[in-house]
PDB file of C-alpha atoms in Angstrom:
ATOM      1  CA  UNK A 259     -19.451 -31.432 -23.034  1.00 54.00           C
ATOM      2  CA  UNK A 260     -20.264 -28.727 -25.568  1.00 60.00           C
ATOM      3  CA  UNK A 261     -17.455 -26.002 -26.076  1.00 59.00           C
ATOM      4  CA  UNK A 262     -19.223 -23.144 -24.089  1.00 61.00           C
ATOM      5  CA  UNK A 263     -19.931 -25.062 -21.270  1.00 63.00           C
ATOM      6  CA  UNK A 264     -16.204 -26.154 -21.077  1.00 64.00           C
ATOM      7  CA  UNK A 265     -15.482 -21.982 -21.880  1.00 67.00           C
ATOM      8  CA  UNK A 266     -17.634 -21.031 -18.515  1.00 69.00           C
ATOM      9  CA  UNK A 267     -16.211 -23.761 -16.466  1.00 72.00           C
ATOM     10  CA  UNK A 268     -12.377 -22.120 -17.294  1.00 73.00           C
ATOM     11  CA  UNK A 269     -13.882 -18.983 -16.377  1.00 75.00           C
ATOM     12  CA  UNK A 270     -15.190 -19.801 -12.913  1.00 78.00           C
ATOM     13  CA  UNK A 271     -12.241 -21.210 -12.377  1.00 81.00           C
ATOM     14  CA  UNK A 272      -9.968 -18.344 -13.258  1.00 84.00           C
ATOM     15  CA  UNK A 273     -12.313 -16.012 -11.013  1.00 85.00           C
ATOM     16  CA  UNK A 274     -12.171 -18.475  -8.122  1.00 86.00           C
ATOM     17  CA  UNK A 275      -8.118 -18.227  -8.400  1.00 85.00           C
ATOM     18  CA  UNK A 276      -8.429 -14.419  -8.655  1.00 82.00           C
ATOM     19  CA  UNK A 277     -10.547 -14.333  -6.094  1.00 85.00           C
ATOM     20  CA  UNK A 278      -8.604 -16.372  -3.550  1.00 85.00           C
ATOM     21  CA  UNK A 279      -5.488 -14.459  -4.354  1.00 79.00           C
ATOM     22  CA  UNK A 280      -7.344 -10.919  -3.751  1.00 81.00           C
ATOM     23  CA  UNK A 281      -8.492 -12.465  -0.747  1.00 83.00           C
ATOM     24  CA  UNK A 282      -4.909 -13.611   0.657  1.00 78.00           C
ATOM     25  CA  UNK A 283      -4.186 -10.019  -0.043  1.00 75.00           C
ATOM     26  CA  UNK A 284      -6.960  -8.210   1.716  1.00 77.00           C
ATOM     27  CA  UNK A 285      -6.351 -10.625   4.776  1.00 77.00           C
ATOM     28  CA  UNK A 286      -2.747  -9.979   4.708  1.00 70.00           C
ATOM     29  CA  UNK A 287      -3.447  -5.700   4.468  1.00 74.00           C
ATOM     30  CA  UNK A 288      -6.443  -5.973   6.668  1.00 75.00           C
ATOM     31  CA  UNK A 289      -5.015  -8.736   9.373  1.00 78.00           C
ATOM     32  CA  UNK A 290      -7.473  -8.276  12.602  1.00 77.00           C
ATOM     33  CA  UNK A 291      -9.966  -6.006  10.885  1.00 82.00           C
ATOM     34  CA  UNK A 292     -10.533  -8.833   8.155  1.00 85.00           C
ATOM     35  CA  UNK A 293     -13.408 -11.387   9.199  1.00 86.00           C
ATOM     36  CA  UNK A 294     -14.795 -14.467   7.351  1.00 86.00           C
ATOM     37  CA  UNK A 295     -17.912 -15.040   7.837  1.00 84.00           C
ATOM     38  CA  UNK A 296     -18.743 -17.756   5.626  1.00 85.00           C
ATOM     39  CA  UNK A 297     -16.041 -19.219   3.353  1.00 83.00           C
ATOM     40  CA  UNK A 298     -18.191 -21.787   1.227  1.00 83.00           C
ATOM     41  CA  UNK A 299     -20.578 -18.430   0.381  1.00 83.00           C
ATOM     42  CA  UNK A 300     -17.858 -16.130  -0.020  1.00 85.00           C
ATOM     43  CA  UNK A 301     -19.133 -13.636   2.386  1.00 88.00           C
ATOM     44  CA  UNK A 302     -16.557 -11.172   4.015  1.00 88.00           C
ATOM     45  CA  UNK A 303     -16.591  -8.458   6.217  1.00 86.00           C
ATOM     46  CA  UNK A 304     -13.531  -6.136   6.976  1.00 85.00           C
ATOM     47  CA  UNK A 305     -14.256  -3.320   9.955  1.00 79.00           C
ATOM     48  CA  UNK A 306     -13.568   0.147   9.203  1.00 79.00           C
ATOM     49  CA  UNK A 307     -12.944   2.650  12.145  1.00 73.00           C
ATOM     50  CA  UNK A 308     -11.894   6.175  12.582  1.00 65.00           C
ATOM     51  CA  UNK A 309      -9.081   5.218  14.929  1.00 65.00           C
ATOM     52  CA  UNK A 310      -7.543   2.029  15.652  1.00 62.00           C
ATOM     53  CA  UNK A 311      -6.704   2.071  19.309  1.00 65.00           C
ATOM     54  CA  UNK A 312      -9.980   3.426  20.470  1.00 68.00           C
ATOM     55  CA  UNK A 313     -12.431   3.784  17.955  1.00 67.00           C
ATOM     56  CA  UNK A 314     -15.602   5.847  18.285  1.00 67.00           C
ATOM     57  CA  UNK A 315     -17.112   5.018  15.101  1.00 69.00           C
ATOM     58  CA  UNK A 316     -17.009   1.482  13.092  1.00 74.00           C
ATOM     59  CA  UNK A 317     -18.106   0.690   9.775  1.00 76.00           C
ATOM     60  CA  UNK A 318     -18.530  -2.776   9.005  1.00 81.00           C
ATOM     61  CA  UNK A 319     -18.193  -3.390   4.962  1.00 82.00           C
ATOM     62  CA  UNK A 320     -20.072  -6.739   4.442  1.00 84.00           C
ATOM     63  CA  UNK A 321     -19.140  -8.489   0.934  1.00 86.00           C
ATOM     64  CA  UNK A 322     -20.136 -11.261  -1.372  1.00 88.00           C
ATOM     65  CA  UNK A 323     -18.246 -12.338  -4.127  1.00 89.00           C
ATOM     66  CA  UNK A 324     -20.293 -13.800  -6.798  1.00 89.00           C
ATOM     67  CA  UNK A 325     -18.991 -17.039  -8.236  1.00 87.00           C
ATOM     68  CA  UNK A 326     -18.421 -14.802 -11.504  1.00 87.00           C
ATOM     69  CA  UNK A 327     -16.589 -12.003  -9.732  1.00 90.00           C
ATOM     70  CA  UNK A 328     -14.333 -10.189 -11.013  1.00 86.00           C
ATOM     71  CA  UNK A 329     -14.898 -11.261 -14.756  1.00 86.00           C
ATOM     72  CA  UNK A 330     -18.361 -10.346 -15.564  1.00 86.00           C
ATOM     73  CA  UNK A 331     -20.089  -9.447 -11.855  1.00 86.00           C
ATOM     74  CA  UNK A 332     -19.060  -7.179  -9.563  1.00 87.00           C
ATOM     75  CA  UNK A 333     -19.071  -8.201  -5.441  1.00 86.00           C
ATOM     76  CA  UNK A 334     -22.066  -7.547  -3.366  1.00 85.00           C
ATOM     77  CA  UNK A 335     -21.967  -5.515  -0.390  1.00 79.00           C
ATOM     78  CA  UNK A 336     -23.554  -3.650   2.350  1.00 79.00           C
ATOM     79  CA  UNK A 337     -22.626  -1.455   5.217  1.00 75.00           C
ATOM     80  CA  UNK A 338     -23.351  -1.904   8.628  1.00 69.00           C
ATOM     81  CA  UNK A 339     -22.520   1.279  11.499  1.00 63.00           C
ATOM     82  CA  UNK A 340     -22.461   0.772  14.689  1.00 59.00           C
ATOM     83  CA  UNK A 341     -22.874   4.247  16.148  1.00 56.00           C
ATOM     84  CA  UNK A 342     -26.761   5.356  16.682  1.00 57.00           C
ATOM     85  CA  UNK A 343     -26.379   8.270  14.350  1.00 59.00           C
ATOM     86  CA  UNK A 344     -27.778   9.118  10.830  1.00 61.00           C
ATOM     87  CA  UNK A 345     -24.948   8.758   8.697  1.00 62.00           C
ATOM     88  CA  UNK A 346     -26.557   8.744   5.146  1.00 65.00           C
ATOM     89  CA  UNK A 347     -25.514  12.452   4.500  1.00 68.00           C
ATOM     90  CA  UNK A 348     -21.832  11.662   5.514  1.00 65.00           C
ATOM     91  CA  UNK A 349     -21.895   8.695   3.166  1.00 66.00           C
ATOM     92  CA  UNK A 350     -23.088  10.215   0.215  1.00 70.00           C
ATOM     93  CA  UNK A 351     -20.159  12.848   1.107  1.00 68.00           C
ATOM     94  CA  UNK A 352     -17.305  11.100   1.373  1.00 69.00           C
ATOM     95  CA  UNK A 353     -18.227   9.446  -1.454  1.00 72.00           C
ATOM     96  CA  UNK A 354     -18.634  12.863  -3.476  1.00 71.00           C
ATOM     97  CA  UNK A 355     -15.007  13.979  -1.447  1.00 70.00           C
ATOM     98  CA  UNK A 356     -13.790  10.780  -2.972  1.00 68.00           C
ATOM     99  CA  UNK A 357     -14.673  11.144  -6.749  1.00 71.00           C
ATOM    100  CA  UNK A 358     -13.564  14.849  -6.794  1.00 69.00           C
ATOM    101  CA  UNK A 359      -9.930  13.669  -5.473  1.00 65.00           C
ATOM    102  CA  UNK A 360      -9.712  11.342  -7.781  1.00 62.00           C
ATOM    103  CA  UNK A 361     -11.243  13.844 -10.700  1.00 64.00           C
ATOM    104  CA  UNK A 362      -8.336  16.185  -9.620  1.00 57.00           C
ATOM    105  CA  UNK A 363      -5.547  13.503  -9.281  1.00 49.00           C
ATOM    106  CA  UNK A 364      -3.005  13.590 -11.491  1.00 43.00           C
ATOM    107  CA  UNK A 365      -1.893   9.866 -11.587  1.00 43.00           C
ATOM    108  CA  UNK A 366      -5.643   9.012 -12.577  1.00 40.00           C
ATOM    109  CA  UNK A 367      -6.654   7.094 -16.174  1.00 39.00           C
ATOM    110  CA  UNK A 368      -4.912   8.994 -19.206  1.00 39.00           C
ATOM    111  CA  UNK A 369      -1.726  10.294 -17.729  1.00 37.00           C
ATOM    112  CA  UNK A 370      -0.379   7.670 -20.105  1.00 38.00           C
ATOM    113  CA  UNK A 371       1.536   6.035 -16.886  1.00 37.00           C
ATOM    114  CA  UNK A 372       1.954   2.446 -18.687  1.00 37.00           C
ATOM    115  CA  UNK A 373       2.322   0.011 -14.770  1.00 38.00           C
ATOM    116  CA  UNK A 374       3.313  -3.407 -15.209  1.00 44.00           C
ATOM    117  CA  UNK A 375       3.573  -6.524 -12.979  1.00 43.00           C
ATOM    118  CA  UNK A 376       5.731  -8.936 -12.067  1.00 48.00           C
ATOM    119  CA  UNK A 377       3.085 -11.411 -14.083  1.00 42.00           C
ATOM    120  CA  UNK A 378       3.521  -9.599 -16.928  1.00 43.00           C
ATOM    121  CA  UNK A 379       7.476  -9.526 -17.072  1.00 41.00           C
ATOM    122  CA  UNK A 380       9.093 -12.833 -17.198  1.00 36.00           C
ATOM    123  CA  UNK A 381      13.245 -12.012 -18.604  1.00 36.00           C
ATOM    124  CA  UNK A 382      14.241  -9.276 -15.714  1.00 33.00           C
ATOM    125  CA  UNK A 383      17.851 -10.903 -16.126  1.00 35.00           C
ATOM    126  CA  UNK A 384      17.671  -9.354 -19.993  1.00 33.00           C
ATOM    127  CA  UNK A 385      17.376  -5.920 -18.623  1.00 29.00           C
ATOM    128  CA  UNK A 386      19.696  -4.716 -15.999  1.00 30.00           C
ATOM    129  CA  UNK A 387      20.343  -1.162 -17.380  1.00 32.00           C
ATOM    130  CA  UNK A 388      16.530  -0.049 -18.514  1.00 26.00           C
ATOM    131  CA  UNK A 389      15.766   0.207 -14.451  1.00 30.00           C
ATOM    132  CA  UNK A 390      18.191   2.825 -13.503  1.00 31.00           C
ATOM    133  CA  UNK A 391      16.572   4.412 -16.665  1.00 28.00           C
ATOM    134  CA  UNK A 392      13.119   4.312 -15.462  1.00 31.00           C
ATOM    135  CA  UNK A 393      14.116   4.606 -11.959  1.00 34.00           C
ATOM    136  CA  UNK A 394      15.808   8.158 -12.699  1.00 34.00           C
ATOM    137  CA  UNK A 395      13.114   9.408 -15.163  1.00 33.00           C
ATOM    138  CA  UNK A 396      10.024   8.415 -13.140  1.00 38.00           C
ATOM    139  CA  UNK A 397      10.698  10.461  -9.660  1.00 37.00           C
ATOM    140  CA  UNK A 398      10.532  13.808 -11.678  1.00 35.00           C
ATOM    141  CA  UNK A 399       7.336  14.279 -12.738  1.00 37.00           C
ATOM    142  CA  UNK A 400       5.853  14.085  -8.566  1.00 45.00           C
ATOM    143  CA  UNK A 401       8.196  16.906  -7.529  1.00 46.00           C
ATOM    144  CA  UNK A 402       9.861  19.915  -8.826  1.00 43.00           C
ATOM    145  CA  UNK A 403      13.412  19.581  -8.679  1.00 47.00           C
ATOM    146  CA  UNK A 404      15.069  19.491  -5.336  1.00 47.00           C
ATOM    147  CA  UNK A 405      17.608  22.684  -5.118  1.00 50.00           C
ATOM    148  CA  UNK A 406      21.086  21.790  -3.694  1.00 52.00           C
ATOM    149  CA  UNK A 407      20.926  23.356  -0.637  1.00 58.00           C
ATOM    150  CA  UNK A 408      17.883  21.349   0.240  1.00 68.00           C
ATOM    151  CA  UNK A 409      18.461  19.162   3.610  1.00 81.00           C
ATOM    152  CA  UNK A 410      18.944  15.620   2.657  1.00 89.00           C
ATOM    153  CA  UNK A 411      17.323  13.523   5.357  1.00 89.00           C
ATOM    154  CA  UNK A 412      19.164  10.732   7.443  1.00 92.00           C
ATOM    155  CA  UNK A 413      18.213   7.501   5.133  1.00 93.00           C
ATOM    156  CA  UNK A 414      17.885   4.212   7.340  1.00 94.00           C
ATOM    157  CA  UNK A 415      17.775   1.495   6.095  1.00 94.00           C
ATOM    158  CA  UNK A 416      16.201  -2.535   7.070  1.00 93.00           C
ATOM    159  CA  UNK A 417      16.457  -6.094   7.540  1.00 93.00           C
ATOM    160  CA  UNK A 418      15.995  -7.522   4.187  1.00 92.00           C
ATOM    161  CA  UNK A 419      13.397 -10.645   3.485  1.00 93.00           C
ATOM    162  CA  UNK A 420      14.322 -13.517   0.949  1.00 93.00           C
ATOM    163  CA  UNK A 421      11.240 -15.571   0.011  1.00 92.00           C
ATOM    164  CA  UNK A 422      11.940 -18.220  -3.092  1.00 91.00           C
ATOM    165  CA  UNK A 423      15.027 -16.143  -4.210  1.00 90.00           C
ATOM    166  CA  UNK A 424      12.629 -12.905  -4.026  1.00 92.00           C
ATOM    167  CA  UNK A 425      14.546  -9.925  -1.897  1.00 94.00           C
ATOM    168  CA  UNK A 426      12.754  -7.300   0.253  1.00 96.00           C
ATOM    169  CA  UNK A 427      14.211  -4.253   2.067  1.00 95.00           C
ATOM    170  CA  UNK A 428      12.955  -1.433   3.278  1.00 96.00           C
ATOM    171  CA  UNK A 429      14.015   2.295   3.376  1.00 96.00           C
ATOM    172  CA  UNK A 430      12.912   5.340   5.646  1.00 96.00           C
ATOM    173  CA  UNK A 431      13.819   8.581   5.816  1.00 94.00           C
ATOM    174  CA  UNK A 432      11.748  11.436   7.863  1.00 95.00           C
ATOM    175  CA  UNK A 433      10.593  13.886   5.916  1.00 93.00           C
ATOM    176  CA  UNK A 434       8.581  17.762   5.612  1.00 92.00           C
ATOM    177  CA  UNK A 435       8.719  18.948   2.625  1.00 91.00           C
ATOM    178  CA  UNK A 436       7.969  17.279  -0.948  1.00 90.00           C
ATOM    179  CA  UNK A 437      11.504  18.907  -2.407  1.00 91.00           C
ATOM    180  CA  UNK A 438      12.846  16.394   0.988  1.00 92.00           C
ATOM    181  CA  UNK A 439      10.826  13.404  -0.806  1.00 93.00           C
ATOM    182  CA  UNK A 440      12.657  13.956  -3.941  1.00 93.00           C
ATOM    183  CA  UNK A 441      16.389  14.326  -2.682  1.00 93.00           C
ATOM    184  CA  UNK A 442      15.884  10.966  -0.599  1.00 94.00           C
ATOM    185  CA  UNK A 443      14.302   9.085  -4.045  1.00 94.00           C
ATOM    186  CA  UNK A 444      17.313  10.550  -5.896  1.00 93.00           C
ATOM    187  CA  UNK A 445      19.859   9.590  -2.841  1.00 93.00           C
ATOM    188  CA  UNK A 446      18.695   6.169  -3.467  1.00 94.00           C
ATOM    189  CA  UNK A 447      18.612   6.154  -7.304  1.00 93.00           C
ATOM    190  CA  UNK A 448      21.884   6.428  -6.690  1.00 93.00           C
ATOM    191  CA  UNK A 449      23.263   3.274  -5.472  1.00 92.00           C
ATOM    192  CA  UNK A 450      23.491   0.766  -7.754  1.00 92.00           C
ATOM    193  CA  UNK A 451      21.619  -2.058  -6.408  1.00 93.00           C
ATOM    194  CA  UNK A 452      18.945  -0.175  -5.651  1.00 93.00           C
ATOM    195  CA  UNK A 453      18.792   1.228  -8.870  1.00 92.00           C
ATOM    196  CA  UNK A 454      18.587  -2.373  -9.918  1.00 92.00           C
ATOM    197  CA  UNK A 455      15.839  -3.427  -8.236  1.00 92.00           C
ATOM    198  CA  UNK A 456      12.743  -4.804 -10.022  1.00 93.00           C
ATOM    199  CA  UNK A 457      10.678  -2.690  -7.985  1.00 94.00           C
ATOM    200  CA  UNK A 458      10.861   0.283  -6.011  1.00 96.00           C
ATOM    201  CA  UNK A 459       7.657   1.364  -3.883  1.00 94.00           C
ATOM    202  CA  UNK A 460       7.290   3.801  -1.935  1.00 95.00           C
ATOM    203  CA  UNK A 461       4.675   5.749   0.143  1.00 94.00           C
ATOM    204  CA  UNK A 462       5.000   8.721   2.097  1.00 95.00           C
ATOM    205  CA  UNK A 463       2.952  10.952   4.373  1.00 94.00           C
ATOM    206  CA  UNK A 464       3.077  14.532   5.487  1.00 93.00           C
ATOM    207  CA  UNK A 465       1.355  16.188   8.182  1.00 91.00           C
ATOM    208  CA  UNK A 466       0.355  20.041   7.206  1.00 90.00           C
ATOM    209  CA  UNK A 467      -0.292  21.484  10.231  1.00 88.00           C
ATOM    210  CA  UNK A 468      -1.175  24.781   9.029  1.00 87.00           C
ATOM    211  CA  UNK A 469      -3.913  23.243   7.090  1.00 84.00           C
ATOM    212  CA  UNK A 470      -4.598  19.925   9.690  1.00 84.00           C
ATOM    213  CA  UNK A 471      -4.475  17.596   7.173  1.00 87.00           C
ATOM    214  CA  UNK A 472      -2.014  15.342   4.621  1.00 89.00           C
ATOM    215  CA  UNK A 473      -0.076  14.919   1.828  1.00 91.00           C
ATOM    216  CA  UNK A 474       0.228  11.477   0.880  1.00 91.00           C
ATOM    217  CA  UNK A 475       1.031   9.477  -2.154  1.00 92.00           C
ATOM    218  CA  UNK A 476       2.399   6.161  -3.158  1.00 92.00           C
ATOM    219  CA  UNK A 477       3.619   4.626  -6.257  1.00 91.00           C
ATOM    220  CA  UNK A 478       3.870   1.189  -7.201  1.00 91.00           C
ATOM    221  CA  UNK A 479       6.933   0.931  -9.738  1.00 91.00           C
ATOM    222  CA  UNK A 480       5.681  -1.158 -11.578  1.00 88.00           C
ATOM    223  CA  UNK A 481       3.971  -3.829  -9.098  1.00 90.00           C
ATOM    224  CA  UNK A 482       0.459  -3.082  -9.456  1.00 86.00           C
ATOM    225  CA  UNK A 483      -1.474  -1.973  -6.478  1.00 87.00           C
ATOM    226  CA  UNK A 484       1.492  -2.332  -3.964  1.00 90.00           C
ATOM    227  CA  UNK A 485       1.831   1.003  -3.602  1.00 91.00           C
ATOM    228  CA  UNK A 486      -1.852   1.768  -2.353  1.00 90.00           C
ATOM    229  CA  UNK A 487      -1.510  -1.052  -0.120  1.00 90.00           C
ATOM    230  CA  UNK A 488       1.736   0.092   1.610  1.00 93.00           C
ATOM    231  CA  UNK A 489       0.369   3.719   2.156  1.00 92.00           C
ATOM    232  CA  UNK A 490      -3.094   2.048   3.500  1.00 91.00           C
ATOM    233  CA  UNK A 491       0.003   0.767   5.771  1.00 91.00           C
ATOM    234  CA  UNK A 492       0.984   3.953   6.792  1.00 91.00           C
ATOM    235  CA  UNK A 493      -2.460   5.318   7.442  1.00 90.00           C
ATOM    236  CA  UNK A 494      -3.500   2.419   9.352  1.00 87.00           C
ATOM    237  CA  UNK A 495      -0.309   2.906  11.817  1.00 88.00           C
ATOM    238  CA  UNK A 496      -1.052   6.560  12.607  1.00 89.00           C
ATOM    239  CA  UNK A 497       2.632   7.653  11.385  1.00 92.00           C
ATOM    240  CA  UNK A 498       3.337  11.375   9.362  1.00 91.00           C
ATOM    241  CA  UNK A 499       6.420  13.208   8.008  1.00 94.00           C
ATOM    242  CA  UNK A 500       7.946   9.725   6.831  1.00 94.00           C
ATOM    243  CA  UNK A 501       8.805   8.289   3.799  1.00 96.00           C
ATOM    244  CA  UNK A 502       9.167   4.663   3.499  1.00 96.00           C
ATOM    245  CA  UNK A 503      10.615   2.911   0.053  1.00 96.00           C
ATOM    246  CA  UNK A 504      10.624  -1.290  -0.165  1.00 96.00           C
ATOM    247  CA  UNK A 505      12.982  -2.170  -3.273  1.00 96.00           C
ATOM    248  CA  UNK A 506      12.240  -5.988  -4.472  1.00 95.00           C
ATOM    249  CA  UNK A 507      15.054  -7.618  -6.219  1.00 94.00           C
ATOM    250  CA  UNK A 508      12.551 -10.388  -8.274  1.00 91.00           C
ATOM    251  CA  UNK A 509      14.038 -14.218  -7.966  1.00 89.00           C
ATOM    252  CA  UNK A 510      12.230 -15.718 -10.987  1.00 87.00           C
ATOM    253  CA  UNK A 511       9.756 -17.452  -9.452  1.00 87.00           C
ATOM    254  CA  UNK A 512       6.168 -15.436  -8.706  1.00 89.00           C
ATOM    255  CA  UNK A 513       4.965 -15.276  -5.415  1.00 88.00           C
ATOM    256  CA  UNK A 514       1.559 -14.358  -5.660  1.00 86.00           C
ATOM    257  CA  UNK A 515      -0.043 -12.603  -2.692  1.00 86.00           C
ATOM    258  CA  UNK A 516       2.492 -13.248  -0.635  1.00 89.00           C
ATOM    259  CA  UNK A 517       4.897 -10.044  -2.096  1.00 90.00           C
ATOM    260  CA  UNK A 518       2.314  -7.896  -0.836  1.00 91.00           C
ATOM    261  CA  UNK A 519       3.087  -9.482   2.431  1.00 91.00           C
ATOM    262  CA  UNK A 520       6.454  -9.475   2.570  1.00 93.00           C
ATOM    263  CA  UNK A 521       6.100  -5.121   1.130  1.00 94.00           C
ATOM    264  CA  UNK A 522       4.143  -4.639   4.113  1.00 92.00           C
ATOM    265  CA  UNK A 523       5.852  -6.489   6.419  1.00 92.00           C
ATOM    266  CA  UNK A 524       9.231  -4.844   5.654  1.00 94.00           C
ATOM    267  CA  UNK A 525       7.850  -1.761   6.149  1.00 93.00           C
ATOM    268  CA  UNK A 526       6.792  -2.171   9.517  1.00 92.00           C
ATOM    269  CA  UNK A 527       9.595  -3.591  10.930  1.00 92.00           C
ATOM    270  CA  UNK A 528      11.551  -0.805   9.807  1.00 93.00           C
ATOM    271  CA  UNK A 529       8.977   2.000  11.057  1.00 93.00           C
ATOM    272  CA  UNK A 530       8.861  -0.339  14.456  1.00 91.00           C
ATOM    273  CA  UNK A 531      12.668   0.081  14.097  1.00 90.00           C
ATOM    274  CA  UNK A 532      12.859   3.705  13.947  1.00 90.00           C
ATOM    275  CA  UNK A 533      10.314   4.826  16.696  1.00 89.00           C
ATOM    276  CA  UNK A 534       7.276   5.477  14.412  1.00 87.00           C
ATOM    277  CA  UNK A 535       5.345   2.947  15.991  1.00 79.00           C
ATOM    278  CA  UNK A 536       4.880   0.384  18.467  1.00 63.00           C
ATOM    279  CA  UNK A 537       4.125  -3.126  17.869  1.00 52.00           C
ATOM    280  CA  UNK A 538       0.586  -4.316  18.053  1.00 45.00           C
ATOM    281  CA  UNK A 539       0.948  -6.492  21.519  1.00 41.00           C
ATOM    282  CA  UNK A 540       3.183  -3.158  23.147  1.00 40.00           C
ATOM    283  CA  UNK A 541       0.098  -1.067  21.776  1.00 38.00           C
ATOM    284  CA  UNK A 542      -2.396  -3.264  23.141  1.00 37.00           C
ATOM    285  CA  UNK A 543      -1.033  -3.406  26.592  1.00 36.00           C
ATOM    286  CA  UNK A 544      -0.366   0.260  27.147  1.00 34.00           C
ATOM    287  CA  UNK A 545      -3.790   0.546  25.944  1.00 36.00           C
ATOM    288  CA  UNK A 546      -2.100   3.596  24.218  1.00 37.00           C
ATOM    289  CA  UNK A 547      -2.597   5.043  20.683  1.00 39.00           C
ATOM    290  CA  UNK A 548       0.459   4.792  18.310  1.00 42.00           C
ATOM    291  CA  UNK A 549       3.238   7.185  18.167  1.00 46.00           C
ATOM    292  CA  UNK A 550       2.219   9.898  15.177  1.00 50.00           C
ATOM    293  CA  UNK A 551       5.597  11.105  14.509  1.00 50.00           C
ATOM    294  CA  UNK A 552       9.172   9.734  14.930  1.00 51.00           C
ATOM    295  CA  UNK A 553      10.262  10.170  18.563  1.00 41.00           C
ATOM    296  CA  UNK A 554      13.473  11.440  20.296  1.00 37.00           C
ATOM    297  CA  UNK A 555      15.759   8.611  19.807  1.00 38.00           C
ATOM    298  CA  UNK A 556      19.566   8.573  20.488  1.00 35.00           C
ATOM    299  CA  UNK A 557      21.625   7.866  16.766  1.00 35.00           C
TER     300      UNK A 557
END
């Protein structure tokens, strides 16, 4: 076997390990609304609706993943809609709506924001003082600074989960106002172990009322693409004015999809735990939608 056919072979393997992790990941995001349709093909679907609990219209986004994907070939796709209605102008749209968010956003290519993963660090032990550093200095540039006679929120805080000496927990607080945001991250900053984590991410959501729509961010501290996914989270649950935080402690040993898991599973239990939501079977057999907003609930 010549050299470049033993090259190509290492490379479809890598992208078949790549793509089987992304896939554990999507499922684990996605859960109901992620379908295989045929494994041995690669062919995927994941159903896209405008609400959850009683959807009016559904997308279905229909994907192929070439046996070079991601390395050299991007995945193959089409969109099915299930509604009756011309929807070409709305897709061309959103996608326009999309680019010029992300042409305006400010944690976009060349902010100089250098992220790094939990593949790419391997002695955490060796630093135990750089991440109250970059825990302290990276809050500031989102918000202005919060004045001291802003309200400090009521921070709760969850059942931790331990996978292969990897530690989850969760934090929530409710919040209205960005300056709110920034007094919780800093409340938090401040105890040690949390400072300590590996990782902090965090997503929030705000409903504007005045305006009827949201501000929402995430940031991933770090773990690449953790963030987005635990703010999809959010969205997908229907909850506003909340701020939710998952610190990970790292064990030494890589976990692979499965931290995005255990990020997003953390995070519900502790918005299930705090009125935000209901599960999915209590959803289900109320037939209901689920709650938008925290709910009276004695302390």
């Amino acid at each position: 076997m010549d050299s470049s056919s033993s090259s190509s072979e290492e490379n479809n393997d890598a992208d078949l390990q790549s793509q089987i992790e992304e896939i554990e990941a999507l499922s684990s995001i996605y859960g109901e609304e992620w379908c295989v349709i045929d494994e041995a093909s690669r062919v995927f679907c994941i159903r896209i609706s405008d609400d959850t609990q009683k959807p009016t219209w559904t997308v279905c986004l229909q994907i192929i993943l070439p046996p070079d994907y991601p390395s050299s070939a991007p995945p193959i796709y089409q969109i099915k809609e299930n509604t009756g209605e011309n929807i070409l102008y709305l897709w061309v749209e959103k996608i326009r709506e999309f680019l010029a968010e992300k042409s305006h956003s400010t944690e976009g290519p060349g902010t100089g924001k250098t992220m790094t993963t939990e593949e790419e660090e391997h002695d955490y032990d060796d630093l135990p003082d750089y991440s109250v550093v970059k825990l302290a200095n990276q809050a500031a540039p989102l918000f202005s600074h919060a004045p001291d006679d802003e309200e400090l929120p009521l921070i709760k805080h969850g059942e931790t989960i331990t996978d292969r000496r990897s530690t989850f927990q969760p934090h929530l607080a409710p919040v209205v106002t960005p300056k709110q945001i920034q007094r919780v991250l800093n409340n938090l900053y401040e105890n040690k172990k949390i400072a300590s984590a590996t990782h902090n991410i965090y997503a929030y959501r705000i409903y504007l009322e005045d305006k009827e729509s949201f501000l929402q961010d995430c940031e991933d501290d770090g773990e690449t693409a953790a963030g987005g996914r635990l703010l999809h989270l959010l969205q997908i649950l229907d909850v506003r004015n909340v701020l939710v935080v998952v610190s990970r402690w790292y064990g030494g040993i890589l976990l692979g999809p499965d931290r995005f898991k255990h990020i997003n599973n953390c995070a519900r239990n502790i918005l299930i735990q705090e009125g935000y939501t209901d599960t999915s079977e209590e959803t289900s057999k109320a037939g209901g939608k689920n709650k938008r907003s925290k709910g009276k609930k004695a302390k």
